[in-house]
Short mmCIF file of C-alpha atoms in Angstrom, two decimals:
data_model
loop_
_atom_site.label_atom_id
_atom_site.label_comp_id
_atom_site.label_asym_id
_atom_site.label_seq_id
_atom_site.Cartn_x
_atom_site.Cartn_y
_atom_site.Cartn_z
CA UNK C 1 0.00 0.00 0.00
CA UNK C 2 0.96 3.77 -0.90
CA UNK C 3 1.57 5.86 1.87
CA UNK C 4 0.47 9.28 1.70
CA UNK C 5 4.51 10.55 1.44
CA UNK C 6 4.84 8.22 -1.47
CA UNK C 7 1.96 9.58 -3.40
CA UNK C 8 2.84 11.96 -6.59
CA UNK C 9 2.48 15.31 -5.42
CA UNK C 10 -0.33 17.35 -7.35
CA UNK C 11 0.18 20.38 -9.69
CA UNK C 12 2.64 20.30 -12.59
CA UNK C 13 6.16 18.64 -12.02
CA UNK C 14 9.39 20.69 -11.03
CA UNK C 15 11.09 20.61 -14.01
CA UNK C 16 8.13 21.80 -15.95
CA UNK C 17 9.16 24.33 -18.77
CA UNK C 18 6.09 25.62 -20.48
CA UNK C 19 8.22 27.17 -23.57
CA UNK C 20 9.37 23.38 -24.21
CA UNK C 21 5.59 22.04 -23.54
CA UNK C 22 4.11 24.65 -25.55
CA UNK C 23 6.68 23.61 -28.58
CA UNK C 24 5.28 19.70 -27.84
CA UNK C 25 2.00 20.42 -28.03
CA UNK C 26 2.47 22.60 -31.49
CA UNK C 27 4.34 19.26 -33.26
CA UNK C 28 1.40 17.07 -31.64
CA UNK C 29 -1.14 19.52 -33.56
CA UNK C 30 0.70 19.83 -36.29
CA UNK C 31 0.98 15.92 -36.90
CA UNK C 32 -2.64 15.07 -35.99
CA UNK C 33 -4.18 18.30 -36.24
CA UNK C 34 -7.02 19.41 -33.62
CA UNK C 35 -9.46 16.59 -33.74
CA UNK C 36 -6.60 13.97 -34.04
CA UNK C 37 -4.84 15.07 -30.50
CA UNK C 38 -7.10 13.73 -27.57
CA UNK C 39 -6.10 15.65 -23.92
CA UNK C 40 -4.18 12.67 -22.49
CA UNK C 41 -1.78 12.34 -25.73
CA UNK C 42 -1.39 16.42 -24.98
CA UNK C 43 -1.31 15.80 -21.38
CA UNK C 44 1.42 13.17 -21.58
CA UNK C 45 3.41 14.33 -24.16
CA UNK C 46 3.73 17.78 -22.41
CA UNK C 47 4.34 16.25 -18.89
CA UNK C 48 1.67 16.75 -17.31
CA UNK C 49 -1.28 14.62 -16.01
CA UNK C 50 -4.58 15.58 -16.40
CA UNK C 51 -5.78 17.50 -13.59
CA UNK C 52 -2.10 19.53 -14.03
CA UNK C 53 -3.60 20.25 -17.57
CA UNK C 54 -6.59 21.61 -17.10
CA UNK C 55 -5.12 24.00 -14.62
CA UNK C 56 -2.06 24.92 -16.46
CA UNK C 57 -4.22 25.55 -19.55
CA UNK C 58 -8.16 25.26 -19.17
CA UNK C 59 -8.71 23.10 -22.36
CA UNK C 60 -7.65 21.78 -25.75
CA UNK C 61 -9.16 25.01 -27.16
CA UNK C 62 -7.72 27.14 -25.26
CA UNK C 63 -4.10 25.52 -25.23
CA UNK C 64 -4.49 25.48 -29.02
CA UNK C 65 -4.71 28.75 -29.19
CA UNK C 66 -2.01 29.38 -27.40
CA UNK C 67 0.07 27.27 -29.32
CA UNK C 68 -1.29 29.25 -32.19
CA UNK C 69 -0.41 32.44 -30.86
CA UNK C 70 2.89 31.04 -29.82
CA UNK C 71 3.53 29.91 -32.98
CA UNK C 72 2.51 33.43 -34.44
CA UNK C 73 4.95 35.88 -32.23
CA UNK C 74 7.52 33.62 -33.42
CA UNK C 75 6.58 33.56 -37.31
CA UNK C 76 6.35 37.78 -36.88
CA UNK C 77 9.75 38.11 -34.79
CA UNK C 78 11.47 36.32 -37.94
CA UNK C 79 9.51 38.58 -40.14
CA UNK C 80 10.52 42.00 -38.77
CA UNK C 81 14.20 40.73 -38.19
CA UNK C 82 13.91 39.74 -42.28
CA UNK C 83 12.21 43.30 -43.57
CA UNK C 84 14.35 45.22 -41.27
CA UNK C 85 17.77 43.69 -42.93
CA UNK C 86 16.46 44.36 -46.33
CA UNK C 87 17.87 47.45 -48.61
CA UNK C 88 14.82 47.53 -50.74
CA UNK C 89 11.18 46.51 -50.63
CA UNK C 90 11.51 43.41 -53.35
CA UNK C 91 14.42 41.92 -50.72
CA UNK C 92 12.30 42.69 -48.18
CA UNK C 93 9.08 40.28 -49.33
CA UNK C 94 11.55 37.72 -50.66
CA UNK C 95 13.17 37.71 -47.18
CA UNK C 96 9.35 37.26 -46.15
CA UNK C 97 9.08 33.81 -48.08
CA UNK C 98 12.08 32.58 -47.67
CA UNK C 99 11.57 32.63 -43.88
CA UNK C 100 8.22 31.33 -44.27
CA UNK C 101 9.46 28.79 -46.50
CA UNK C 102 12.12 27.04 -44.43
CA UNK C 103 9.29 27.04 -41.40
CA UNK C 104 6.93 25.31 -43.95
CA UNK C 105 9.43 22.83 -45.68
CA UNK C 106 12.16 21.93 -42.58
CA UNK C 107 10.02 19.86 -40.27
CA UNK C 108 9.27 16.33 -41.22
CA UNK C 109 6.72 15.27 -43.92
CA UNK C 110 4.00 15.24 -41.25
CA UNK C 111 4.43 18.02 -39.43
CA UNK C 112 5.33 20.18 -43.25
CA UNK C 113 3.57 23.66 -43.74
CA UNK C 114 1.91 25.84 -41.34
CA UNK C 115 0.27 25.50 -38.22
CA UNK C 116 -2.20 28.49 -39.43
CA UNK C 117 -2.22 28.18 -42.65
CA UNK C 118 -2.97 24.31 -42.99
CA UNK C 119 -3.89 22.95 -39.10
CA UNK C 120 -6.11 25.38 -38.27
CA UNK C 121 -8.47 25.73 -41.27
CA UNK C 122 -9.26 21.89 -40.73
CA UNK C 123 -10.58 22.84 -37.42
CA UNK C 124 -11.98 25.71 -38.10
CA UNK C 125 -15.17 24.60 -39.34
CA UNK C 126 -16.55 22.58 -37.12
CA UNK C 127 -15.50 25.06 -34.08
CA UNK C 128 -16.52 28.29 -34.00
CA UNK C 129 -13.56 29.86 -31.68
CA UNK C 130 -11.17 28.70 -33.81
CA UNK C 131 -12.59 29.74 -36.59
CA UNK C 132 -12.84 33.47 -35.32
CA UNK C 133 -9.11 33.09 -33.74
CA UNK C 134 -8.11 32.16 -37.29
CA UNK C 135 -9.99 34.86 -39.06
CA UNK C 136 -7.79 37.30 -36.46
CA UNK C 137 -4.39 35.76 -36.86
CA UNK C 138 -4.97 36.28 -41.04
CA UNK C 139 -5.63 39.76 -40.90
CA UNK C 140 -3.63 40.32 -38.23
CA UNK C 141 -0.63 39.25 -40.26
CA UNK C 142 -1.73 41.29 -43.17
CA UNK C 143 -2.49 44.45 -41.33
CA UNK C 144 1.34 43.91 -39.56
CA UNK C 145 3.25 43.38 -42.75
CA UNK C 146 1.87 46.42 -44.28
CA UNK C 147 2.95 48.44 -41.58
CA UNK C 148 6.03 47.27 -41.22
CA UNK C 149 6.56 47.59 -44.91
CA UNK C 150 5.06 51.29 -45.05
CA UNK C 151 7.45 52.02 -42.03
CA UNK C 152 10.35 50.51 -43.59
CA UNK C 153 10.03 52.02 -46.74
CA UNK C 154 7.71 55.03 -46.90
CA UNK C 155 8.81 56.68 -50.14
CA UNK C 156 7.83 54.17 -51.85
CA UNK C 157 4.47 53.67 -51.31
CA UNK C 158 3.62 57.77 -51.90
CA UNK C 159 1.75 58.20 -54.82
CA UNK C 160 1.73 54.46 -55.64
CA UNK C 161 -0.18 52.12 -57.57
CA UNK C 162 -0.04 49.35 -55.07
CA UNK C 163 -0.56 50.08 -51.66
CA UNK C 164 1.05 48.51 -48.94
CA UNK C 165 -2.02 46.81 -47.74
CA UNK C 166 -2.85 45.27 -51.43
CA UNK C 167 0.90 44.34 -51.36
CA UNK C 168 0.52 42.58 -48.07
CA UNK C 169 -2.38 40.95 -49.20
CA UNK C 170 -0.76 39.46 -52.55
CA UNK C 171 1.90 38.39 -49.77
CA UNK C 172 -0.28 36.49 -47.84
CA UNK C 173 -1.66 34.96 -50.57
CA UNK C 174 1.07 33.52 -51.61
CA UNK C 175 2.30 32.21 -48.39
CA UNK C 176 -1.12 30.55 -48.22
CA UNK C 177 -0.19 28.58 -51.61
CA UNK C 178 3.37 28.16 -50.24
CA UNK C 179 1.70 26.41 -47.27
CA UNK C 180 -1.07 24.24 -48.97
CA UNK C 181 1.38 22.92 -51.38
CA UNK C 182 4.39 22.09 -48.27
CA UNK C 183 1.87 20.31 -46.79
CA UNK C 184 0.86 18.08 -49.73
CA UNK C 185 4.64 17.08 -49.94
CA UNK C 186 6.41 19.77 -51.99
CA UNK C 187 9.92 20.40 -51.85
CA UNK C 188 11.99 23.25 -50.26
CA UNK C 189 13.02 23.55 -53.96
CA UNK C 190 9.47 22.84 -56.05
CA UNK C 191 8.25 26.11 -53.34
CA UNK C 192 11.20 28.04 -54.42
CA UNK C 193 10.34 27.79 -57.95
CA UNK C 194 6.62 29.04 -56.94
CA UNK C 195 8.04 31.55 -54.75
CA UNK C 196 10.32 33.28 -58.13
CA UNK C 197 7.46 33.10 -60.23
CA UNK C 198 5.68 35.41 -57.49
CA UNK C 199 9.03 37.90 -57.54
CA UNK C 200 8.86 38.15 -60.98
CA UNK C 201 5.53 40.22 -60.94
CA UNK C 202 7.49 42.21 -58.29
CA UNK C 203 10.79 43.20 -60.17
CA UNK C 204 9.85 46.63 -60.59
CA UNK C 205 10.20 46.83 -56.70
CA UNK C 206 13.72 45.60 -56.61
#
């Protein structure tokens, strides 16, 4: 028999790091996507047992969107770090897809393209929260790539035919195609060939 000094102690372990759960649970989603992951495979996988779980993080729809969000900050901070290094507004949106397509193409086959782009849309109709949270993250990455673009380069978008915003909209378009076509299996060099044939509508910009 168990005595009571023997028994695990409750709440999450001592050597819990949340950054390195957080990362577990966004390869978990990203091979089985949402309805594929049940709460003990997230639960063990990140640690934790189930009661530690649902206080750490409430739910599977709420730690999904935190891995989503996560996922995001990090996608963005590689972003900025890419536009800001740039010496003109053509390096700075192929610095853009380049980034975007070593995240899509590195991991393995079944965790390939984008935890937005291709996990979340599977999800998103048949729950409503994650629908709306993907609807945000979209335009939120539209709205922050034309700033940053605008700010980065503001002479060139005075008086121009494109705006930033339609620019950053073509963008995200693309990485969208990018993304759909990682996860079906293309190559880091079969999305390279897509991503020239985008930069050739762009020369002018170089």
């Amino acid at each position: 028999m168990v005595s009571k000094d023997e028994k695990r102690p409750r709440g999450r372990p001592k050597q819990f790091d949340e950054k390195i759960a957080i990362q577990k649970a966004t390869d978990l989603f990203r091979r089985a996507g949402y309805d594929g992951v049940r709460i003990d495979q997230l639960a063990k996988e990140m640690g934790l047992n189930k009661p530690s779980f649902y206080r750490a993080f409430g739910d599977k729809a709420k730690l999904f969107e935190r891995v989503a969000q996560t996922y995001m900050e990090d996608v963005w901070a590689e972003w900025q770090k890419g536009i800001e290094g740039a010496s003109s507004l053509y390096e700075a949106i192929e610095r853009t897809l380049d980034i975007s397509i070593t995240r899509f193409a590195a991991a393995a086959p079944s965790r390939s393209g984008c935890l937005v782009l291709t996990t979340m849309p599977a999800a998103a109709g048949e729950h409503d929260q994650i629908q709306k949270s993907l609807h945000q993250f979209l335009n939120a990455a539209q709205v922050q790539i034309a700033e940053k673009l605008t700010a980065q380069f503001p002479a060139h978008f005075e008086g121009a035919d494109l705006s930033a915003d339609e620019l950053a909209s073509l963008v995200n378009s693309t990485l969208h195609s990018l993304a759909i076509q990682a996860r079906g299996g293309a190559s880091l060099g079969e999305l390279q060939k897509v991503k020239n044939i985008f930069l050739k509508s762009l020369k002018p910009l170089a």
